[in-house]
Structure formats: C-alpha cells, structure tokens
Short mmCIF file of C-alpha atoms and ligand atoms in Angstrom, two decimals:
data_model
loop_
_atom_site.label_atom_id
_atom_site.label_comp_id
_atom_site.label_asym_id
_atom_site.label_seq_id
_atom_site.Cartn_x
_atom_site.Cartn_y
_atom_site.Cartn_z
CA MET I 1 -0.43 -17.46 -1.00
CA THR I 2 2.74 -17.67 1.07
CA GLY I 3 5.60 -20.08 0.55
CA TYR I 4 8.06 -21.17 -2.08
CA ILE I 5 6.76 -22.15 -5.49
CA SER I 6 9.44 -23.05 -8.03
CA ASP I 7 9.36 -21.33 -11.44
CA ASP I 8 10.49 -24.64 -12.86
CA LYS I 9 7.24 -26.34 -13.88
CA ARG I 10 9.03 -29.33 -15.45
CA LYS I 11 8.29 -32.78 -14.04
CA VAL I 12 10.66 -33.70 -11.20
CA THR I 13 12.86 -36.65 -12.21
CA THR I 14 15.58 -38.66 -10.48
CA HIS I 15 18.10 -36.65 -12.51
CA ARG I 16 16.65 -33.32 -11.26
CA LEU I 17 16.83 -34.51 -7.64
CA ILE I 18 20.51 -35.32 -8.00
CA GLU I 19 21.08 -31.88 -9.59
CA MET I 20 19.27 -30.29 -6.62
CA LYS I 21 21.66 -32.03 -4.23
CA GLN I 22 24.64 -30.89 -6.31
CA ARG I 23 23.59 -27.24 -6.14
CA GLY I 24 22.64 -27.45 -2.47
CA GLU I 25 18.89 -26.92 -3.02
CA ARG I 26 16.89 -28.77 -0.37
CA ILE I 27 14.29 -31.29 -1.60
CA SER I 28 10.76 -31.08 -0.18
CA MET I 29 8.81 -34.31 0.14
CA LEU I 30 5.41 -35.08 1.71
CA THR I 31 3.14 -38.09 1.73
CA ALA I 32 -0.26 -38.22 0.04
CA TYR I 33 -2.63 -41.12 -0.40
CA ASP I 34 -5.53 -39.70 -2.41
CA TYR I 35 -6.32 -37.50 -5.43
CA THR I 36 -7.59 -34.42 -3.57
CA MET I 37 -4.63 -34.17 -1.19
CA ALA I 38 -2.13 -34.96 -3.97
CA LYS I 39 -3.50 -32.08 -6.08
CA ILE I 40 -3.05 -29.66 -3.15
CA VAL I 41 0.44 -30.94 -2.28
CA ASP I 42 1.61 -30.80 -5.91
CA GLY I 43 0.05 -27.37 -6.46
CA ALA I 44 1.85 -26.03 -3.38
CA GLY I 45 5.21 -26.88 -4.97
CA VAL I 46 6.35 -30.03 -3.18
CA ASP I 47 9.09 -31.79 -5.19
CA VAL I 48 8.36 -35.41 -4.28
CA ILE I 49 5.12 -37.08 -3.18
CA LEU I 50 5.46 -40.34 -1.30
CA VAL I 51 2.52 -42.71 -1.38
CA GLY I 52 3.73 -44.17 1.89
CA ASP I 53 2.59 -47.42 3.41
CA SER I 54 1.85 -45.13 6.38
CA ALA I 55 -1.53 -45.13 4.59
CA SER I 56 -2.04 -48.18 6.79
CA ASN I 57 -2.02 -45.98 9.92
CA VAL I 58 -3.32 -42.71 8.51
CA MET I 59 -6.02 -43.91 6.11
CA ALA I 60 -6.98 -47.32 7.50
CA GLY I 61 -6.39 -46.83 11.24
CA ASN I 62 -4.06 -49.82 11.64
CA VAL I 63 -1.45 -49.82 14.41
CA THR I 64 1.42 -50.77 12.04
CA THR I 65 2.19 -50.58 8.32
CA LEU I 66 2.31 -54.38 7.99
CA PRO I 67 -1.30 -55.06 6.89
CA MET I 68 -0.97 -52.97 3.70
CA THR I 69 -1.44 -55.04 0.51
CA LEU I 70 -0.12 -54.63 -3.01
CA ASP I 71 -3.63 -53.92 -4.32
CA GLN I 72 -4.16 -51.22 -1.68
CA MET I 73 -0.84 -49.51 -2.49
CA ILE I 74 -1.71 -49.61 -6.20
CA TYR I 75 -5.12 -48.04 -5.47
CA HIS I 76 -3.53 -45.21 -3.45
CA GLY I 77 -0.74 -44.79 -6.03
CA LYS I 78 -3.19 -44.48 -8.94
CA SER I 79 -5.31 -41.93 -7.04
CA VAL I 80 -2.27 -39.77 -6.27
CA VAL I 81 -0.80 -39.94 -9.78
CA ARG I 82 -4.10 -38.63 -11.24
CA GLY I 83 -3.77 -35.47 -9.11
CA VAL I 84 -0.13 -34.64 -9.87
CA ASN I 85 1.53 -32.61 -12.65
CA ARG I 86 5.00 -31.70 -11.43
CA ALA I 87 6.08 -33.73 -8.39
CA MET I 88 7.81 -37.08 -8.64
CA VAL I 89 5.49 -39.79 -7.27
CA ILE I 90 7.11 -42.62 -5.29
CA VAL I 91 5.09 -45.61 -4.06
CA ASP I 92 6.15 -47.71 -1.05
CA MET I 93 6.42 -51.44 -1.69
CA PRO I 94 4.31 -52.98 1.08
CA PHE I 95 5.53 -55.51 3.65
CA GLY I 96 5.75 -59.07 2.32
CA THR I 97 5.90 -58.20 -1.38
CA TYR I 98 9.69 -57.98 -1.82
CA GLN I 99 11.55 -59.39 1.18
CA GLY I 100 13.19 -62.79 0.75
CA ASN I 101 12.44 -63.47 -2.90
CA SER I 102 13.86 -61.15 -5.53
CA LYS I 103 11.76 -62.61 -8.38
CA GLU I 104 8.57 -62.02 -6.42
CA GLY I 105 9.91 -58.55 -5.57
CA LEU I 106 10.35 -57.75 -9.26
CA ALA I 107 6.86 -59.03 -10.09
CA SER I 108 5.37 -56.84 -7.32
CA ALA I 109 7.40 -53.83 -8.51
CA ILE I 110 6.26 -54.28 -12.10
CA ARG I 111 2.59 -54.48 -11.01
CA ILE I 112 2.87 -51.21 -9.05
CA MET I 113 4.59 -49.39 -11.92
CA LYS I 114 2.23 -50.72 -14.64
CA GLU I 115 -1.00 -50.20 -12.72
CA SER I 116 -0.32 -47.01 -10.72
CA HIS I 117 1.83 -45.14 -13.29
CA ALA I 118 4.09 -43.95 -10.45
CA ASP I 119 7.61 -42.72 -11.18
CA ALA I 120 9.58 -44.79 -8.66
CA LEU I 121 9.37 -47.17 -5.68
CA LYS I 122 10.69 -47.12 -2.10
CA LEU I 123 11.89 -50.24 -0.25
CA GLU I 124 12.97 -50.63 3.39
CA GLY I 125 16.31 -52.30 4.11
CA GLY I 126 19.95 -52.61 3.09
CA GLU I 127 22.12 -55.69 2.62
CA GLU I 128 19.20 -58.07 3.36
CA ILE I 129 17.26 -56.92 0.29
CA ILE I 130 20.13 -55.93 -2.02
CA GLU I 131 19.51 -58.79 -4.49
CA THR I 132 15.88 -57.63 -4.86
CA VAL I 133 16.96 -54.01 -5.22
CA LYS I 134 19.36 -54.95 -8.04
CA ARG I 135 16.77 -57.09 -9.82
CA ILE I 136 14.16 -54.31 -9.74
CA LEU I 137 16.71 -51.73 -10.88
CA SER I 138 17.71 -54.03 -13.75
CA ALA I 139 14.14 -53.67 -15.07
CA GLY I 140 14.62 -49.90 -15.29
CA ILE I 141 12.54 -49.10 -12.21
CA PRO I 142 14.05 -46.30 -10.06
CA ILE I 143 14.38 -47.13 -6.35
CA MET I 144 14.63 -44.98 -3.24
CA GLY I 145 16.06 -46.84 -0.23
CA HIS I 146 14.88 -46.46 3.37
CA LEU I 147 17.18 -47.02 6.38
CA GLY I 148 17.19 -46.20 10.09
CA LEU I 149 13.79 -46.75 11.66
CA MET I 150 12.04 -49.10 9.25
CA PRO I 151 8.39 -49.39 10.34
CA GLN I 152 7.92 -52.69 8.46
CA SER I 153 10.40 -54.22 10.96
CA ILE I 154 8.61 -52.89 14.05
CA ASN I 155 8.04 -56.40 15.40
CA LYS I 156 11.81 -56.97 15.35
CA TYR I 157 12.62 -53.67 17.13
CA GLY I 158 9.62 -53.66 19.48
CA THR I 159 9.72 -49.83 19.67
CA TYR I 160 9.57 -46.72 17.45
CA THR I 161 12.50 -45.11 19.28
CA VAL I 162 15.56 -43.49 17.60
CA ARG I 163 17.70 -46.05 15.72
CA ALA I 164 21.47 -46.39 15.19
CA ARG I 165 22.56 -44.71 18.41
CA ASP I 166 25.10 -47.48 19.01
CA LYS I 167 28.23 -47.92 16.92
CA ASN I 168 27.38 -51.34 15.46
CA GLU I 169 24.02 -50.21 14.15
CA ALA I 170 25.47 -46.90 12.91
CA ASP I 171 28.29 -48.73 11.07
CA LYS I 172 25.81 -51.09 9.44
CA LEU I 173 23.61 -48.17 8.38
CA ILE I 174 26.59 -46.46 6.69
CA ARG I 175 27.55 -49.72 4.91
CA ASP I 176 23.94 -50.24 3.79
CA ALA I 177 23.70 -46.68 2.47
CA HIS I 178 26.84 -47.20 0.36
CA LEU I 179 25.53 -50.56 -0.88
CA LEU I 180 22.25 -48.96 -1.98
CA GLU I 181 24.08 -46.16 -3.78
CA GLU I 182 26.46 -48.61 -5.50
CA ALA I 183 23.49 -50.76 -6.58
CA GLY I 184 22.01 -47.70 -8.33
CA CYS I 185 19.33 -46.30 -5.99
CA PHE I 186 18.61 -42.62 -6.75
CA GLY I 187 18.05 -41.59 -3.12
CA ILE I 188 17.59 -42.83 0.43
CA VAL I 189 15.17 -41.93 3.23
CA LEU I 190 16.78 -41.93 6.69
CA GLU I 191 14.19 -42.18 9.45
CA LYS I 192 14.69 -41.25 13.11
CA ILE I 193 18.47 -41.47 13.52
CA PRO I 194 20.97 -39.08 15.16
CA ALA I 195 21.49 -35.91 13.10
CA GLU I 196 25.26 -36.34 13.09
CA LEU I 197 25.04 -39.81 11.54
CA ALA I 198 22.55 -38.62 8.90
CA ALA I 199 24.83 -35.66 8.04
CA ARG I 200 27.76 -38.05 7.59
CA VAL I 201 25.75 -40.26 5.21
CA ALA I 202 24.58 -37.22 3.22
CA SER I 203 28.14 -35.96 2.85
CA GLU I 204 29.62 -39.35 1.88
CA LEU I 205 26.98 -40.19 -0.74
CA THR I 206 26.33 -38.44 -4.06
CA ILE I 207 22.63 -39.39 -4.15
CA PRO I 208 20.05 -37.30 -2.22
CA ILE I 209 19.38 -38.23 1.41
CA ILE I 210 15.89 -37.35 2.62
CA GLY I 211 15.40 -37.19 6.37
CA ILE I 212 12.47 -37.66 8.74
CA GLY I 213 13.69 -37.10 12.26
CA ALA I 214 17.26 -37.11 10.92
CA GLY I 215 18.25 -33.45 11.41
CA GLY I 216 18.84 -30.56 9.03
CA GLN I 217 22.15 -31.53 7.41
CA VAL I 218 20.61 -33.86 4.83
CA ASP I 219 19.44 -33.08 1.29
CA GLY I 220 15.70 -32.97 1.91
CA GLN I 221 12.89 -33.53 4.37
CA VAL I 222 9.77 -35.69 4.39
CA LEU I 223 6.75 -35.63 6.70
CA VAL I 224 3.37 -37.32 6.76
CA VAL I 225 1.03 -34.65 5.40
CA GLN I 226 -1.80 -35.24 7.91
CA ASP I 227 0.71 -34.84 10.76
CA MET I 228 2.22 -31.56 9.51
CA LEU I 229 -1.25 -30.16 8.83
CA GLY I 230 -2.28 -30.95 12.41
CA MET I 231 -5.11 -33.30 11.40
CA SER I 232 -3.89 -35.95 13.82
CA LYS I 233 -3.92 -35.45 17.59
CA GLY I 234 -1.78 -37.27 20.12
CA PHE I 235 1.21 -37.94 17.85
CA SER I 236 3.92 -35.44 18.71
CA PRO I 237 7.43 -36.73 18.04
CA ARG I 238 10.19 -34.14 18.42
CA PHE I 239 10.82 -34.00 14.65
CA LEU I 240 7.23 -33.02 13.79
CA ARG I 241 6.55 -29.35 13.04
CA ARG I 242 2.82 -28.59 12.72
CA TYR I 243 2.07 -25.96 10.06
CA ALA I 244 -1.67 -25.78 10.74
CA ASP I 245 -4.30 -26.98 13.18
CA LEU I 246 -6.68 -28.59 10.72
CA HIS I 247 -8.10 -30.80 13.45
CA THR I 248 -9.62 -27.73 15.08
CA VAL I 249 -10.57 -26.08 11.76
CA MET I 250 -12.33 -29.25 10.55
CA THR I 251 -14.01 -30.02 13.86
CA ASP I 252 -15.37 -26.45 14.10
CA ALA I 253 -16.68 -26.54 10.52
CA ILE I 254 -18.33 -29.94 10.97
CA SER I 255 -19.94 -29.01 14.30
CA GLN I 256 -21.29 -25.82 12.70
CA TYR I 257 -22.83 -27.97 9.93
CA VAL I 258 -24.42 -30.29 12.51
CA GLU I 259 -25.86 -27.28 14.33
CA ASP I 260 -27.19 -25.75 11.09
CA VAL I 261 -28.92 -29.00 10.12
CA LYS I 262 -30.46 -29.43 13.60
CA GLU I 263 -31.61 -25.79 13.67
CA LYS I 264 -33.15 -26.15 10.18
CA ASP I 265 -30.84 -23.33 9.05
CA PHE I 266 -29.28 -25.45 6.26
CA PRO I 267 -30.24 -25.46 3.46
CA ASN I 268 -31.65 -21.94 3.10
CA GLU I 269 -33.70 -20.49 0.21
CA GLN I 270 -30.62 -19.95 -1.97
CA GLU I 271 -29.32 -23.45 -1.38
CA GLN I 272 -32.26 -25.30 -2.90
CA TYR I 273 -33.90 -25.79 -6.33
O1 KIV U 1 5.31 -44.61 4.82
C1 KIV U 1 5.77 -43.47 5.02
O2 KIV U 1 5.04 -42.48 5.18
C2 KIV U 1 7.22 -43.30 5.05
C3 KIV U 1 7.75 -41.98 5.51
C4 KIV U 1 7.57 -41.83 6.95
C5 KIV U 1 9.15 -41.79 5.09
O3 KIV U 1 7.93 -44.21 4.75
#
C-alpha cells in the first residue's frame, strides 16, 4: 500500500487537531456517508471524516444540499461512526435545523450527537448564526465553522462561483472567522475563496483552517471522496485532484458481470452449492 499512514493510532480529537496546526502538520479530511466507505477512509489514515450534507447531491442525487433532513444526517452519521476507529467524525447540521432559532439549533445538535455518536458538528455561517454556535458550544458540543462558499445559501448567491473576491465580502469573512474562533469553534472550513485570503485567515487564527478550493497555505484539505476517487463524471472544478478513475473501473467490472450472466458463464461449477 502506498501513502502516509500515521503511527499514532489514538483517536483524533479537537485537541490533537490544534496540536497538528501548531507543529505544522497538515490535516487530511474527506467526506464519507456510509459504513463501507468510512472503514476504507479511516483505514487509509485520514484524520477527519466529514459526514457532509453533500450526501444530498452524492447519495440522493439532489441538485442542492437543502433537502437534507435531520433524520437523514443522523442515519448517515451513525453508519459512518460504526466504520471508524481513529478519525474524528464530524456531521453537518442540515439546512433549516439551526438557522434563526438558537434553541431549535441546540435541540437539533443534541439529537445528532445522541443518536449518531459523532464527535463534532459543522455549521455554515458567521455572525448570523453566532448565537446558535454559542448555545451549542455551551452544551459541550464541539463545532467546526464553514465560511466562503456555503452551499446551503446557494439560492441567495445564485451561483457556485468563487466567493469573497471583493473587499467587502473578504472583510466580512475575516471578521466571521475571528468571531467563530472567539466563540470557541475548534476549526473552520473555507470553501472556494482566493488562496491569499485563506492563507491570511489561517495565519491570523490559532484554530485549524481546512480548505476546499482555498489553496495550499491553510492547515488542512477536504474533498468529497466520490469526486477524488473519480466516481463522478462531469464535475471538474479547478481544485479537484482525481486520485483514481473508479468510474471506469466500476463500469468495466459491472459490464463484465452483465456479459458473464448473459453468456451463462457466471456462476461456474466452483461458484455453486
Ligand atoms: O457537505 C460537504 O461535503 C462539505 C464539504 C464540501 C466541505 O461541506
């Protein structure tokens, strides 16, 4: 097997992530939504597994992340947690379960933590949701923030293009990042923003900054696992590096199976009772 597997088999905690930032060790993070994939991702040495609400697109075929429900996120969270030994598991709070009402936000957060057994939650937004962030943190639930392109706000933006290119939006993003750190978040995801801005946030903050389309000068990277494995076709943003072409591998294997069944080649003598 190629790659980097840490000798440190201890469970990854918020404290360990902050230590990794302090010693300049980059944090690896990938999404997973089910038990089988989570077991592979954890076994390959990934530090943090995100049960992203991108499950809406990747698993359910929706156009946006908005339809995801609390029950669905709990189902995916539980499935992932069962497959993981070492990685920290973070579950996304889905759209509509925390915005606007901090008490409802806390109730949703407690349900996810109690029922999925995840280690932490991720919420999109800064100042607008800071009361909710503080209330959830006050219950002892670790939170990772998410700024820049926030897919739950796609109907406000109208496009998935790079965010915070203009000064006003960049200034707000920096203020929001500081607010989240001061509130007690243990890390922040920055999605699709200029690399220079992301580098500035990572250098100003003491908590780890994880980028997706945010350049290399941040403390870690996250990708959607199906995208980096090349299972999806037709989605090729500049930030995506494909490490395999599983679409081809899987299609070839499945067409071979179809052929074998049609040709009465499967099952053979050894494959029956
Ligand atoms: O839902 C998700 O997969 C995410 C990542 C893209 C960061 O939020």
